[in-house]
Amino acid sequence: MTIENLSCNKSFGGWHKQYSHQSAVLNCTMRFAIYLPPQASTAHRVPVIYWLSGLTCTDENFMQKAGAQRIAAELGVVIVAPDTSPRGEAVADDDGYDLGKGAGFYVNATEQPWQRHYQMYDYIVDELPALIEAHFPVTDQRAIAGHSMGGHGALTIALRNPQRYTSVSAFSPITNPVDCPWGQKAFAAYLGKNQEAWREYDASELMRKVTEHVPALVDQGEADDFLESQLKPEALVRSAHESGYPLQLRRHEGYDHSYYFIASFIAEHVRFHAGYFNK
């Protein structure tokens, strides 16, 4: 489990770093970014928030645009931002922005030509945390968050693994991918025709039936161009009402799908997670 440091920048008394490593799960070289707050040291381990980005993004979008380092340094939490999909010349791809590289959807693909590399669910749940915990001064307390496709990933991963995460949050998540164009295209390609398999990666379907709860915060902009056609937060709200799930979903007038929205509320999300770390 070796890693190679690619860059290093001091920020708010801590360090933003990029690393690459060979992924056994994805069968390719992967990159991730990590922010280590000033409190993190070999003598003092701190908890971790995993951030999952959206379509077409890499590890750099969140770290460069969200402005989360200040609050992470204040509260003493690590932030880890992986890439959104496998990369490399041998990795299958598609001409569309919403399938292939940059669009892994955080699932374990079962169909060709995707199966060999597109195992993003296992990478996020198992391989990457094991790597982080082996190389950095972190505890085994984890939260998970994300935006858009990454919000979908964060919610589904937390709902399926409540014992691994203290809390989950999302900005503008794809809440019901079995019933939206982005999700239907990706799931048909990665998972095939069996729509029962699709439901295992659908937050609205999962929230309706889970019995173990992870505290969840979702923020949605009312001026989001994808609100009605792709994101459908009302599906998640219905599922939470049906199951009694402790979901806090906030709607914000005038905000769109961009990182201007994320930057406006990211401090509240980091505080949300830090509150459950402290408990």
XYZ file of C-alpha atoms in Angstrom:
279
model
C 0.000 0.000 0.000
C 2.561 2.559 -1.140
C 1.643 6.133 -2.036
C 3.502 8.841 -3.959
C 3.286 12.495 -2.985
C 2.488 14.714 -5.995
C 2.067 18.135 -4.402
C 2.079 19.858 -1.031
C 0.695 23.283 -0.051
C 0.388 24.845 3.388
C -3.127 26.078 4.176
C -4.562 27.529 7.411
C -1.720 26.014 9.412
C -2.254 22.565 7.934
C -1.346 20.904 4.664
C -3.143 20.185 1.431
C -1.469 17.270 -0.351
C -2.073 15.175 -3.460
C -1.050 11.535 -3.721
C -1.196 8.763 -6.274
C -1.285 5.026 -5.660
C -1.887 1.797 -7.485
C -5.408 0.573 -6.792
C -5.869 -3.189 -6.578
C -9.642 -2.726 -6.668
C -9.743 -0.479 -9.741
C -6.723 -1.979 -11.546
C -5.237 1.417 -12.328
C -3.340 4.318 -10.793
C -5.568 6.582 -8.718
C -5.121 10.043 -7.246
C -6.586 11.570 -4.103
C -6.237 14.840 -2.218
C -6.057 15.188 1.547
C -6.217 18.165 3.882
C -4.397 17.593 7.164
C -5.333 20.203 9.800
C -2.667 21.540 12.172
C -3.983 19.324 14.995
C -3.145 16.114 13.094
C 0.093 14.486 14.245
C 1.498 11.085 15.116
C 0.626 11.878 18.733
C -2.884 13.121 17.956
C -5.090 11.327 15.456
C -8.179 13.085 14.130
C -11.404 11.990 12.347
C -11.972 12.065 8.581
C -14.617 13.423 6.221
C -14.604 11.722 2.806
C -15.825 14.026 0.031
C -17.214 12.546 -3.203
C -17.354 14.885 -6.195
C -19.786 15.033 -9.093
C -19.824 14.362 -12.826
C -16.695 15.423 -14.768
C -14.871 16.339 -11.545
C -11.588 15.135 -10.039
C -10.081 15.407 -6.562
C -9.189 19.039 -7.324
C -12.635 20.632 -7.705
C -13.649 20.490 -4.069
C -10.235 21.250 -2.614
C -9.724 24.315 -4.798
C -13.255 25.753 -4.884
C -15.167 24.860 -1.717
C -13.015 26.699 0.828
C -13.352 23.945 3.425
C -9.788 24.131 4.751
C -10.455 27.022 7.136
C -13.241 25.248 9.026
C -11.440 21.887 8.884
C -8.407 23.526 10.498
C -10.578 25.162 13.162
C -12.349 21.917 14.080
C -9.418 19.562 13.600
C -10.775 17.198 10.953
C -9.109 15.643 7.932
C -10.782 15.902 4.521
C -10.082 13.283 1.853
C -11.210 13.867 -1.743
C -10.792 10.912 -4.124
C -11.188 11.029 -7.878
C -14.631 10.295 -9.323
C -13.674 7.295 -11.470
C -10.781 5.101 -12.594
C -8.346 6.693 -15.044
C -5.768 5.591 -17.595
C -5.410 4.538 -21.223
C -6.595 0.989 -20.517
C -9.744 2.133 -18.705
C -13.021 1.937 -20.646
C -14.615 5.268 -21.512
C -17.543 6.821 -23.371
C -17.950 9.934 -25.516
C -20.605 11.288 -23.160
C -19.677 13.324 -20.080
C -22.118 11.297 -17.958
C -20.600 7.836 -18.507
C -17.075 6.502 -18.167
C -14.116 8.520 -16.882
C -15.318 11.233 -14.535
C -18.645 9.446 -14.114
C -18.013 6.337 -12.023
C -21.263 6.807 -10.020
C -19.694 5.032 -7.014
C -21.051 1.615 -8.008
C -19.460 -1.791 -8.578
C -19.941 -2.429 -12.288
C -21.001 -5.929 -13.313
C -21.108 -5.418 -17.089
C -18.434 -5.314 -19.785
C -16.355 -3.342 -20.630
C -16.743 -1.613 -17.266
C -16.374 -4.437 -14.762
C -12.562 -4.645 -14.633
C -12.019 -1.045 -13.536
C -15.307 0.486 -12.388
C -15.497 -0.788 -8.809
C -15.794 2.622 -7.186
C -18.087 1.436 -4.391
C -15.474 -0.981 -3.041
C -12.745 1.598 -3.547
C -14.531 4.235 -1.443
C -15.854 1.889 1.238
C -12.819 -0.353 1.746
C -9.596 0.299 -0.157
C -9.220 4.061 0.210
C -10.034 4.226 3.966
C -7.567 1.386 4.627
C -4.920 3.354 2.728
C -5.673 6.596 4.584
C -5.667 4.900 7.982
C -2.356 3.187 7.230
C -0.500 6.340 6.140
C -1.984 9.319 7.999
C -2.737 10.265 11.640
C -6.469 9.599 11.548
C -8.900 7.755 13.778
C -11.447 5.216 12.578
C -14.207 7.831 12.896
C -15.474 8.626 9.396
C -18.140 10.822 7.848
C -19.002 10.984 4.170
C -20.305 13.832 2.024
C -20.617 14.777 -1.628
C -22.129 16.830 -4.417
C -24.510 15.775 -7.218
C -23.277 12.345 -8.392
C -21.060 12.419 -5.308
C -24.057 13.237 -3.140
C -25.708 10.133 -4.563
C -22.567 8.162 -3.701
C -22.304 9.538 -0.184
C -25.937 8.809 0.653
C -26.014 5.289 -0.782
C -22.696 4.322 0.807
C -23.742 5.611 4.228
C -27.159 3.977 4.014
C -25.598 0.643 3.112
C -22.809 0.902 5.712
C -24.243 2.675 8.775
C -21.663 1.093 11.072
C -18.802 2.750 9.161
C -19.978 6.380 9.227
C -21.009 8.730 12.019
C -22.939 11.036 9.640
C -23.614 11.819 5.975
C -24.312 15.024 4.064
C -24.890 16.034 0.475
C -25.286 19.049 -1.766
C -27.726 18.692 -4.673
C -27.606 14.874 -4.706
C -29.054 12.610 -7.373
C -31.562 11.128 -4.951
C -33.504 8.719 -7.160
C -31.191 7.574 -10.000
C -33.440 4.723 -11.079
C -35.906 7.423 -12.173
C -33.709 10.063 -13.842
C -31.765 10.201 -17.134
C -28.295 10.362 -15.567
C -28.925 7.360 -13.363
C -30.727 5.282 -15.960
C -27.923 5.723 -18.506
C -25.155 4.911 -16.026
C -26.923 2.016 -14.312
C -27.909 0.371 -17.592
C -24.278 0.473 -18.693
C -22.591 -0.469 -15.425
C -25.195 -2.806 -13.905
C -27.121 -4.207 -16.888
C -30.845 -4.754 -17.309
C -31.675 -6.072 -13.824
C -33.279 -3.073 -12.167
C -33.281 -4.794 -8.781
C -29.520 -4.289 -8.837
C -30.073 -0.601 -9.611
C -32.128 -0.122 -6.446
C -29.145 -1.099 -4.282
C -27.524 2.157 -5.414
C -30.564 4.418 -5.085
C -30.764 6.561 -1.938
C -34.549 6.929 -2.068
C -35.041 3.180 -2.380
C -32.546 2.461 0.407
C -33.854 5.110 2.813
C -37.311 3.595 2.572
C -36.190 0.241 3.973
C -33.155 0.742 6.226
C -33.517 0.114 9.939
C -30.181 1.528 11.179
C -29.908 5.293 10.785
C -26.980 7.613 10.026
C -27.783 11.311 10.662
C -28.209 12.960 7.259
C -28.086 16.590 6.095
C -28.981 17.535 2.497
C -28.881 21.029 0.989
C -30.597 21.791 -2.309
C -30.606 25.038 -4.293
C -33.970 26.111 -5.667
C -32.374 27.653 -8.806
C -30.602 24.409 -9.728
C -31.035 23.662 -13.442
C -31.101 19.923 -12.702
C -33.587 20.054 -9.831
C -36.694 18.672 -11.518
C -35.183 16.418 -14.188
C -32.241 14.772 -12.408
C -32.097 15.406 -8.640
C -35.710 14.966 -7.439
C -35.233 15.605 -3.703
C -38.933 15.064 -3.075
C -38.362 11.327 -3.622
C -35.870 11.272 -0.757
C -38.220 13.255 1.478
C -41.062 10.776 0.819
C -38.814 7.852 1.696
C -37.660 9.525 4.910
C -41.262 10.149 5.934
C -42.205 6.535 5.213
C -39.387 5.064 7.286
C -39.018 7.751 9.943
C -35.460 8.420 8.815
C -33.715 11.406 10.538
C -33.199 13.388 7.333
C -32.687 17.146 7.409
C -33.271 18.529 3.906
C -32.917 22.275 3.461
C -33.933 24.225 0.351
C -32.166 27.481 -0.510
C -33.754 30.135 -2.697
C -31.601 31.439 -5.553
C -28.747 28.929 -5.281
C -27.751 26.802 -8.267
C -25.712 23.623 -8.833
C -22.293 25.283 -8.698
C -19.481 25.481 -6.172
C -20.733 28.944 -5.216
C -23.546 27.043 -3.494
C -21.199 24.552 -1.858
C -18.818 27.260 -0.640
C -21.750 29.120 0.931
C -22.713 26.238 3.238
C -19.688 23.937 3.497
C -18.764 25.248 6.945
C -22.178 24.181 8.225
C -21.657 20.699 6.794
C -18.232 20.309 8.386
C -19.663 21.471 11.718
C -22.527 18.994 11.313
C -20.064 16.125 10.950
C -17.755 17.383 13.694
C -20.686 17.408 16.099
C -21.209 13.681 15.591
C -17.477 12.989 15.819
C -17.501 14.635 19.241
C -20.430 12.491 20.374
